[in-house]
Short mmCIF file of C-alpha atoms in Angstrom, two decimals:
data_model
loop_
_atom_site.label_atom_id
_atom_site.label_comp_id
_atom_site.label_asym_id
_atom_site.label_seq_id
_atom_site.Cartn_x
_atom_site.Cartn_y
_atom_site.Cartn_z
CA MET A 534 0.00 0.00 0.00
CA GLU A 535 1.28 3.44 -0.93
CA THR A 536 2.12 5.79 1.94
CA GLY A 537 -0.18 8.47 0.55
CA GLN A 538 -3.19 6.16 0.78
CA LEU A 539 -2.93 6.18 4.55
CA ASP A 540 -3.84 9.89 4.48
CA ARG A 541 -6.94 9.41 2.33
CA VAL A 542 -10.42 8.76 3.74
CA VAL A 543 -11.54 5.18 3.16
CA ARG A 544 -15.14 5.06 1.95
CA LEU A 545 -16.92 2.04 3.44
CA HIS A 546 -20.27 0.51 2.61
CA PRO A 547 -22.98 0.82 5.29
CA LEU A 548 -22.02 -1.65 8.01
CA VAL A 549 -23.82 -3.10 11.00
CA TYR A 550 -22.32 -4.03 14.37
CA LEU A 551 -23.51 -6.53 16.96
CA GLU A 552 -21.72 -6.50 20.29
CA GLU A 553 -21.78 -9.78 22.23
CA ALA A 554 -19.54 -10.71 25.15
CA ASP A 555 -15.92 -9.96 24.22
CA ALA A 556 -16.42 -9.76 20.43
CA VAL A 557 -18.20 -7.60 17.87
CA THR A 558 -19.68 -8.99 14.66
CA VAL A 559 -19.31 -6.48 11.85
CA GLY A 560 -21.13 -7.09 8.61
CA ARG A 561 -22.42 -5.87 5.31
CA PRO A 562 -25.92 -7.39 5.01
CA ASP A 563 -26.51 -6.50 1.36
CA VAL A 564 -23.87 -9.07 0.30
CA ASP A 565 -23.96 -11.29 3.41
CA SER A 566 -20.34 -10.62 4.34
CA TYR A 567 -19.52 -10.77 8.05
CA ALA A 568 -16.51 -11.02 10.34
CA ILE A 569 -15.88 -11.15 14.09
CA PHE A 570 -13.62 -8.42 15.46
CA PRO A 571 -12.31 -7.76 18.97
CA PRO A 572 -13.94 -4.64 20.46
CA ASP A 573 -10.88 -2.46 19.79
CA GLY A 574 -10.73 -3.62 16.17
CA ALA A 575 -14.43 -2.90 15.68
CA GLU A 576 -13.95 0.59 17.09
CA LEU A 577 -11.15 1.13 14.63
CA VAL A 578 -13.48 0.16 11.79
CA ARG A 579 -16.09 2.58 13.14
CA ARG A 580 -13.59 5.42 13.01
CA LEU A 581 -12.67 4.62 9.43
CA ALA A 582 -16.37 4.51 8.52
CA ALA A 583 -16.84 7.92 10.20
CA GLY A 584 -14.25 9.52 7.91
CA THR A 585 -11.03 9.26 9.90
CA THR A 586 -8.02 8.59 7.69
CA PRO A 587 -6.12 5.32 8.26
CA ARG A 588 -3.09 7.18 9.64
CA GLN A 589 -5.24 9.16 12.09
CA ALA A 590 -7.07 5.98 13.14
CA ALA A 591 -3.76 4.18 13.74
CA GLN A 592 -2.53 7.11 15.85
CA TRP A 593 -5.77 7.08 17.87
CA TYR A 594 -5.35 3.34 18.47
CA ALA A 595 -1.75 3.77 19.64
CA ASP A 596 -2.72 6.62 21.99
CA THR A 597 -5.73 4.72 23.39
CA TYR A 598 -4.33 1.20 23.77
CA GLY A 599 -0.62 1.91 24.07
CA GLU A 600 0.45 -0.29 21.16
CA PRO A 601 0.74 0.10 17.39
CA VAL A 602 -1.68 -1.41 14.89
CA ASP A 603 -1.03 -2.56 11.33
CA VAL A 604 -3.72 -0.46 9.70
CA ALA A 605 -2.59 -1.51 6.20
CA GLU A 606 -3.37 -5.14 7.06
CA LEU A 607 -6.76 -4.05 8.41
CA LEU A 608 -7.53 -2.31 5.12
CA ASP A 609 -6.61 -5.47 3.21
CA THR A 610 -9.01 -7.44 5.42
CA LEU A 611 -11.80 -4.91 4.86
CA ALA A 612 -11.21 -5.10 1.12
CA GLU A 613 -11.35 -8.91 1.22
CA LEU A 614 -14.65 -8.69 3.08
CA GLU A 615 -15.96 -6.26 0.42
CA PHE A 616 -16.51 -3.55 3.04
CA ILE A 617 -14.62 -0.88 1.02
CA ARG A 618 -16.42 0.94 -1.75
CA PRO A 619 -14.83 0.62 -5.21
CA ALA A 620 -13.46 3.69 -6.95
CA GLY A 621 -16.18 5.66 -8.72
CA ASP A 622 -18.96 4.62 -6.34
CA ASP A 623 -20.45 7.99 -5.44
CA ARG A 624 -23.58 6.78 -3.71
CA PRO A 625 -24.23 8.22 -0.22
CA ALA A 626 -22.39 6.18 2.35
CA GLY A 627 -25.26 6.20 4.81
CA GLY A 628 -25.04 5.49 8.52
CA ASP A 629 -23.98 2.32 10.22
CA GLY A 630 -26.23 0.25 12.39
CA SER A 631 -25.30 -1.17 15.75
CA ALA A 632 -27.18 -3.75 17.74
CA GLY A 633 -26.53 -4.58 21.34
CA GLY A 634 -26.58 -8.24 22.32
CA ASP A 635 -29.59 -7.64 24.57
CA GLY A 636 -31.59 -6.06 21.77
CA SER A 637 -30.94 -2.50 22.94
CA ALA A 638 -29.27 0.02 20.71
CA GLY A 639 -25.51 -0.10 20.79
CA PRO A 640 -23.23 2.91 20.36
CA GLY A 641 -23.74 4.70 17.09
CA GLY A 642 -27.03 3.22 15.95
CA SER A 643 -30.17 1.22 16.56
CA SER A 644 -30.76 -2.50 16.68
CA ASP A 645 -33.43 -2.07 13.97
CA LEU A 646 -30.64 -1.23 11.53
CA ALA A 647 -29.05 -4.67 11.85
CA THR A 648 -30.70 -5.74 8.61
CA ALA A 649 -30.13 -5.37 4.90
CA PRO A 650 -30.41 -1.74 3.71
CA GLY A 651 -33.89 -1.36 2.28
CA PRO A 652 -36.77 -3.86 2.21
CA VAL A 653 -36.36 -7.42 0.97
CA ARG A 654 -38.90 -9.41 -1.01
CA TRP A 655 -41.71 -11.14 0.93
CA GLN A 656 -41.00 -9.12 4.07
CA ARG A 657 -44.67 -8.19 4.53
CA LEU A 658 -45.74 -11.80 4.02
CA GLY A 659 -43.23 -12.89 6.65
CA ARG A 660 -44.59 -10.40 9.15
CA ALA A 661 -48.16 -11.53 8.46
CA LEU A 662 -47.36 -15.26 8.81
CA PHE A 663 -45.59 -14.69 12.13
CA SER A 664 -48.04 -12.27 13.66
CA PRO A 665 -50.01 -12.93 16.89
CA VAL A 666 -53.20 -13.49 14.90
CA ALA A 667 -51.47 -16.10 12.74
CA PHE A 668 -50.07 -17.89 15.79
CA ALA A 669 -53.58 -18.09 17.27
CA GLY A 670 -54.77 -19.78 14.07
CA TYR A 671 -51.85 -22.21 14.17
CA ALA A 672 -52.69 -23.16 17.75
CA LEU A 673 -56.29 -23.92 16.76
CA LEU A 674 -55.12 -26.06 13.83
CA VAL A 675 -52.77 -28.16 15.98
CA THR A 676 -55.37 -28.51 18.75
CA ALA A 677 -57.96 -29.77 16.25
CA ALA A 678 -55.51 -32.31 14.81
CA ILE A 679 -54.62 -33.64 18.26
CA ALA A 680 -58.31 -33.99 19.10
CA VAL A 681 -58.90 -35.95 15.87
CA MET A 682 -55.94 -38.27 16.57
CA VAL A 683 -57.23 -38.98 20.06
CA ALA A 684 -60.74 -39.70 18.78
CA ARG A 685 -59.48 -41.73 15.80
CA PRO A 686 -56.16 -43.40 16.75
CA ASP A 687 -55.79 -44.87 13.27
CA LEU A 688 -55.16 -41.32 12.02
CA ALA A 689 -52.16 -40.86 14.32
CA PRO A 690 -48.79 -41.15 12.46
CA HIS A 691 -47.67 -44.76 11.94
CA TYR A 692 -45.36 -46.46 9.44
CA ASP A 693 -48.30 -48.52 8.12
CA HIS A 694 -49.54 -45.31 6.51
CA ILE A 695 -46.65 -45.52 4.04
CA PHE A 696 -48.25 -48.52 2.32
CA PHE A 697 -51.25 -46.72 0.87
CA THR A 698 -51.05 -48.91 -2.28
CA ASP A 699 -49.64 -52.30 -3.31
CA TYR A 700 -47.37 -50.71 -5.92
CA TYR A 701 -44.02 -49.87 -4.31
CA SER A 702 -42.83 -47.62 -7.14
CA VAL A 703 -45.98 -45.50 -6.70
CA ILE A 704 -45.23 -45.26 -2.98
CA GLU A 705 -41.63 -44.27 -3.72
CA LEU A 706 -42.57 -41.61 -6.25
CA THR A 707 -45.40 -40.21 -4.15
CA LEU A 708 -43.29 -39.89 -1.01
CA PHE A 709 -40.33 -38.46 -2.92
CA LEU A 710 -42.26 -35.97 -5.01
CA GLY A 711 -44.74 -35.20 -2.24
CA GLN A 712 -42.02 -34.36 0.26
CA ILE A 713 -40.36 -31.85 -2.06
CA PRO A 714 -43.03 -29.13 -1.62
CA LEU A 715 -43.21 -29.97 2.09
CA MET A 716 -39.44 -29.53 2.45
CA LEU A 717 -39.73 -26.25 0.54
CA LEU A 718 -42.44 -25.25 3.02
CA HIS A 719 -40.04 -26.04 5.89
CA GLU A 720 -37.23 -24.01 4.35
CA GLY A 721 -39.63 -21.27 3.28
CA ALA A 722 -40.68 -20.86 6.90
CA HIS A 723 -37.03 -20.30 7.86
CA ALA A 724 -36.62 -17.79 5.05
CA LEU A 725 -39.83 -15.84 5.75
CA ALA A 726 -39.10 -15.71 9.48
CA GLY A 727 -35.77 -14.15 8.56
CA ARG A 728 -37.15 -11.86 5.87
CA ARG A 729 -39.62 -10.37 8.32
CA LEU A 730 -36.46 -9.00 10.00
CA GLY A 731 -35.14 -7.75 6.66
CA LEU A 732 -32.64 -10.59 6.16
CA ARG A 733 -31.76 -12.10 2.81
CA SER A 734 -31.80 -15.87 2.36
CA ARG A 735 -30.46 -18.54 -0.02
CA LEU A 736 -31.72 -22.06 -0.72
CA SER A 737 -29.23 -24.81 -1.57
CA LEU A 738 -29.12 -28.58 -2.08
CA SER A 739 -26.87 -30.61 0.22
CA HIS A 740 -26.65 -34.02 1.86
CA ARG A 741 -26.56 -35.40 5.40
CA LEU A 742 -26.26 -38.98 6.55
CA GLY A 743 -26.73 -40.29 3.03
CA ARG A 744 -29.83 -38.18 2.33
CA LEU A 745 -30.36 -35.23 0.03
CA VAL A 746 -31.59 -32.21 1.95
CA LEU A 747 -32.52 -28.60 1.27
CA GLU A 748 -30.84 -25.92 3.35
CA THR A 749 -31.69 -22.26 3.91
CA SER A 750 -28.80 -19.88 4.58
CA LEU A 751 -29.61 -16.88 6.77
CA ASP A 752 -26.14 -15.44 7.17
CA GLY A 753 -27.54 -12.12 8.36
CA LEU A 754 -28.64 -13.70 11.64
CA VAL A 755 -25.13 -13.10 12.99
CA VAL A 756 -25.90 -9.38 13.32
CA VAL A 757 -29.40 -9.81 14.75
CA PRO A 758 -29.81 -9.61 18.55
CA ARG A 759 -29.81 -13.11 19.98
CA ARG A 760 -33.41 -13.06 21.22
CA LYS A 761 -34.60 -12.39 17.66
CA ARG A 762 -32.78 -15.39 16.18
CA TYR A 763 -34.87 -18.08 17.86
CA LEU A 764 -37.99 -17.79 15.68
CA PRO A 765 -36.14 -18.08 12.34
CA MET A 766 -34.36 -21.16 13.66
CA LEU A 767 -37.52 -22.89 14.91
CA ALA A 768 -39.82 -21.80 12.09
CA GLY A 769 -39.06 -24.91 10.01
CA ILE A 770 -40.04 -27.30 12.79
CA GLY A 771 -43.18 -25.25 13.36
CA ALA A 772 -44.05 -25.56 9.69
CA ASP A 773 -43.60 -29.35 9.90
CA VAL A 774 -45.95 -29.56 12.88
CA LEU A 775 -48.57 -27.54 11.03
CA THR A 776 -48.11 -29.74 7.95
CA VAL A 777 -48.77 -32.92 9.93
CA ALA A 778 -51.82 -31.32 11.54
CA ALA A 779 -53.26 -30.13 8.22
CA LEU A 780 -52.70 -33.45 6.41
CA THR A 781 -54.28 -35.37 9.28
CA LEU A 782 -57.35 -33.14 9.28
CA VAL A 783 -57.72 -33.53 5.50
CA ALA A 784 -57.60 -37.33 5.89
CA ALA A 785 -60.22 -37.11 8.63
CA VAL A 786 -62.52 -35.02 6.43
CA LEU A 787 -62.12 -37.48 3.51
CA ARG A 788 -62.96 -40.52 5.65
CA GLU A 789 -65.97 -42.45 4.29
CA PRO A 790 -69.11 -43.00 6.39
CA ASP A 791 -68.13 -46.67 6.83
CA GLY A 792 -64.81 -45.60 8.37
CA SER A 793 -62.60 -46.40 5.38
CA ILE A 794 -60.14 -43.83 4.07
CA PRO A 795 -59.99 -43.17 0.30
CA LEU A 796 -56.73 -43.05 -1.64
CA ALA A 797 -56.34 -39.26 -1.33
CA GLY A 798 -56.71 -39.51 2.44
CA ARG A 799 -54.22 -42.38 2.64
CA ILE A 800 -51.70 -40.33 0.66
CA CYS A 801 -52.15 -37.47 3.12
CA LEU A 802 -51.41 -39.81 6.03
CA ALA A 803 -48.34 -41.18 4.24
CA LEU A 804 -46.97 -37.68 3.68
CA ALA A 805 -47.76 -36.78 7.30
CA PHE A 806 -45.72 -39.73 8.54
CA GLY A 807 -42.82 -38.74 6.27
CA THR A 808 -42.97 -35.24 7.77
CA VAL A 809 -42.88 -36.70 11.28
CA LEU A 810 -39.68 -38.55 10.37
CA ARG A 811 -38.14 -35.30 9.14
CA THR A 812 -39.10 -33.65 12.43
CA VAL A 813 -37.50 -36.46 14.43
CA TRP A 814 -34.42 -35.88 12.26
CA GLN A 815 -33.98 -32.53 14.05
CA PHE A 816 -32.99 -34.42 17.21
CA TYR A 817 -29.94 -35.85 15.45
CA PHE A 818 -27.76 -33.21 17.09
CA PHE A 819 -24.60 -34.64 15.56
CA LEU A 820 -25.87 -33.49 12.14
CA ARG A 821 -25.99 -29.87 13.35
CA THR A 822 -29.71 -29.51 12.78
CA ASP A 823 -32.06 -26.63 13.60
CA LEU A 824 -32.12 -27.66 17.27
CA TYR A 825 -28.33 -27.74 17.38
CA HIS A 826 -28.13 -24.17 16.08
CA LEU A 827 -30.76 -23.17 18.63
CA PHE A 828 -28.58 -24.56 21.44
CA THR A 829 -25.47 -22.77 20.25
CA THR A 830 -27.35 -19.49 19.93
CA VAL A 831 -28.99 -19.69 23.35
CA PHE A 832 -25.68 -20.34 25.10
CA GLY A 833 -23.44 -18.24 22.86
CA CYS A 834 -21.18 -21.10 21.76
CA VAL A 835 -18.48 -20.94 19.08
CA ASP A 836 -17.97 -24.57 17.95
CA LEU A 837 -19.98 -26.64 20.40
CA HIS A 838 -20.19 -29.80 18.30
CA THR A 839 -16.44 -30.23 17.86
CA THR A 840 -15.80 -29.45 21.52
CA ALA A 841 -18.52 -31.84 22.74
CA VAL A 842 -17.29 -34.70 20.53
CA ARG A 843 -13.71 -34.23 21.72
CA MET A 844 -14.78 -34.09 25.36
CA LEU A 845 -16.74 -37.30 24.80
CA ARG A 846 -13.66 -38.94 23.31
CA ASN A 847 -11.64 -37.78 26.31
CA ARG A 848 -14.10 -39.52 28.62
CA VAL A 849 -13.86 -42.75 26.63
CA ASN A 850 -10.06 -42.61 26.51
CA ARG A 851 -9.96 -41.89 30.24
CA TRP A 852 -12.08 -44.97 30.91
CA LEU A 853 -9.80 -47.03 28.67
CA GLY A 854 -6.64 -45.63 30.24
CA ARG A 855 -5.45 -43.98 27.02
CA ARG A 856 -4.11 -40.77 28.52
CA ASP A 857 -1.83 -40.07 25.55
CA ARG A 858 -4.84 -39.74 23.20
CA ARG A 859 -6.69 -37.06 25.10
CA TYR A 860 -7.33 -33.52 23.80
CA ASP A 861 -6.14 -30.56 25.83
CA GLU A 862 -9.47 -29.14 27.04
CA SER A 863 -7.83 -25.91 28.17
CA LEU A 864 -7.60 -24.96 24.48
CA PHE A 865 -11.37 -25.12 24.00
CA HIS A 866 -13.43 -21.93 24.05
CA PRO A 867 -14.56 -21.37 27.69
CA VAL A 868 -18.27 -21.30 26.80
CA ASP A 869 -17.99 -24.42 24.62
CA ARG A 870 -16.09 -26.21 27.38
CA ARG A 871 -18.68 -25.30 30.03
CA ILE A 872 -21.70 -26.26 27.91
CA GLY A 873 -19.94 -29.24 26.35
CA ARG A 874 -19.75 -31.03 29.73
CA TRP A 875 -23.45 -31.81 29.53
CA TYR A 876 -24.17 -31.22 25.84
CA SER A 877 -21.81 -34.06 24.94
CA TRP A 878 -24.39 -36.42 26.40
CA LEU A 879 -27.04 -34.92 24.10
CA VAL A 880 -24.85 -35.98 21.19
CA VAL A 881 -25.21 -39.52 22.51
CA VAL A 882 -28.96 -38.96 22.80
CA GLY A 883 -28.99 -37.88 19.14
CA TYR A 884 -27.31 -41.10 18.08
CA ALA A 885 -29.75 -43.06 20.27
CA VAL A 886 -32.73 -41.33 18.65
CA GLY A 887 -31.29 -42.12 15.23
CA LEU A 888 -30.82 -45.78 16.15
CA SER A 889 -34.30 -46.07 17.67
CA THR A 890 -35.82 -44.54 14.53
CA LEU A 891 -33.98 -47.12 12.45
CA VAL A 892 -35.23 -49.95 14.67
CA TYR A 893 -38.79 -48.60 14.51
CA MET A 894 -38.63 -48.53 10.71
CA LEU A 895 -37.19 -52.06 10.35
CA PRO A 896 -40.64 -53.67 9.84
CA ALA A 897 -41.35 -51.19 7.05
CA VAL A 898 -37.93 -51.83 5.48
CA TYR A 899 -38.51 -55.59 5.67
CA ARG A 900 -41.92 -55.19 4.08
CA PHE A 901 -40.43 -53.22 1.20
CA ALA A 902 -37.52 -55.63 0.71
CA SER A 903 -39.57 -58.81 0.89
CA GLY A 904 -42.30 -57.40 -1.35
CA VAL A 905 -39.97 -56.02 -4.01
CA LEU A 906 -37.46 -58.86 -4.13
CA GLY A 907 -40.05 -61.57 -3.58
CA ARG A 908 -41.62 -60.83 -6.93
CA PHE A 909 -38.46 -62.02 -8.69
CA PHE A 910 -38.80 -65.49 -7.15
CA THR A 911 -42.57 -66.05 -7.25
CA GLU A 912 -44.91 -66.77 -10.13
CA PRO A 913 -44.46 -64.30 -13.02
CA ASP A 914 -46.49 -61.14 -12.59
CA LEU A 915 -45.49 -58.66 -15.27
CA VAL A 916 -47.13 -55.67 -13.59
CA GLY A 917 -45.65 -56.52 -10.19
CA LEU A 918 -42.25 -57.28 -11.72
CA ALA A 919 -42.24 -53.96 -13.57
CA ASP A 920 -43.21 -52.22 -10.34
CA SER A 921 -40.21 -53.80 -8.53
CA VAL A 922 -37.82 -52.88 -11.36
CA VAL A 923 -39.00 -49.25 -11.35
CA PHE A 924 -38.73 -49.13 -7.54
CA LEU A 925 -35.13 -50.38 -7.61
CA GLY A 926 -34.31 -47.96 -10.44
CA LEU A 927 -35.66 -45.02 -8.46
CA ASN A 928 -33.52 -45.92 -5.45
CA VAL A 929 -30.41 -46.35 -7.58
CA GLY A 930 -31.17 -43.00 -9.21
CA GLN A 931 -31.32 -41.33 -5.81
CA LEU A 932 -27.94 -42.81 -4.89
CA VAL A 933 -26.44 -41.52 -8.16
CA LEU A 934 -27.86 -38.05 -7.50
CA LEU A 935 -26.48 -38.14 -3.95
CA VAL A 936 -23.02 -39.07 -5.20
CA ALA A 937 -23.20 -36.29 -7.80
CA VAL A 938 -24.03 -33.71 -5.12
CA MET A 939 -21.20 -34.97 -2.90
CA VAL A 940 -18.71 -34.76 -5.78
CA ARG A 941 -19.87 -31.26 -6.68
CA GLU A 942 -19.47 -30.09 -3.07
CA ARG A 943 -15.99 -31.58 -2.89
CA ARG A 944 -14.93 -29.83 -6.11
CA ASN A 945 -16.38 -26.52 -5.01
CA ARG A 946 -14.89 -26.71 -1.54
CA ALA A 947 -12.33 -23.97 -1.03
CA PRO A 948 -10.58 -22.29 1.93
CA GLN A 949 -13.16 -20.19 3.76
CA PRO A 950 -12.53 -16.44 4.05
CA ARG A 951 -13.04 -14.67 7.33
CA HIS A 952 -16.79 -14.67 6.93
CA VAL A 953 -19.06 -15.72 9.74
CA ILE A 954 -21.81 -18.10 8.60
CA ALA A 955 -24.85 -18.52 10.87
#
């Protein structure tokens, strides 16, 4: 960097600041670029944003903290984070927003400014769907569904509901295609709960535990006061609960006078059971699900999962007398270490829930396997045989798609910049 540049004002984009504990998250919400600074570093950025030249800011830092600062390196970091305006950008710089960790306004701004500059699409819809009136309607819907399940136990979720027809390929296609809009509903709830706060969102395809999943990125949550992050994190689970309730009520309405349930009703129950399984999935803490992110937000953790797993390994190695294989717990973040002492057992609970779900589904898996494969060894039935072939082809196709996604992620994986991802 040229010496003369240190005497020129650095024009920054509008930034937001969220002060929590001993760190300050500084971000540019319009491009979802965020970084965690120590309080003195964040104050240095504030001074640059206010029009102080880099040389003057460095002198202020030395006078205030009694040590020099490499302001040129700071400017390189700000440029990497896209905080610095490019040459020729003459738009008004605007103010910066600051949000205190308790939701009160921090120095230099208001917590309401910890959002993207200007409105985002669907913000009004998000506010309407998460209003008190809407929540009252949701409560009535869930209450009605529970009452129906108690009165008609055969409508309560059960794996038998999956077999709404004798054709396994039809079951496979219906559950696969039917769950796509329901997964979009889950992710859409996350997105709308964030957009009501003015946050941008992105939808992506990923995989976990051998399954293709949709994921919503709400990077802007890192500069939202902690108490306002809970609803966007739990909105997906809430949408799943409402989905199960609505599908159950539709099946109840479609029930025939003789008590039988027509095909449309049976499909609703099958999709409701699939949604229940996706909700149970949230308790697989080791997959860093919505509930995992809720835990880390509530307790202010940094990398709780890694810390908890390593503490769990330390316990096992201690029991086995392998002292040379233990991690140095003094290197863990203090909050992660404190919470990890008991959260590590929840990781075990997550594995237990996953195993119990697998055991519960074994009869359904056996029914699929015996029905599909059995057709190849019984008397020829061209329709049934074709159904089995299509079913196997669909499952192989899903595996191929999963492998393709994994390969794409591996190729696109690159060293992460100093961005904070929620």
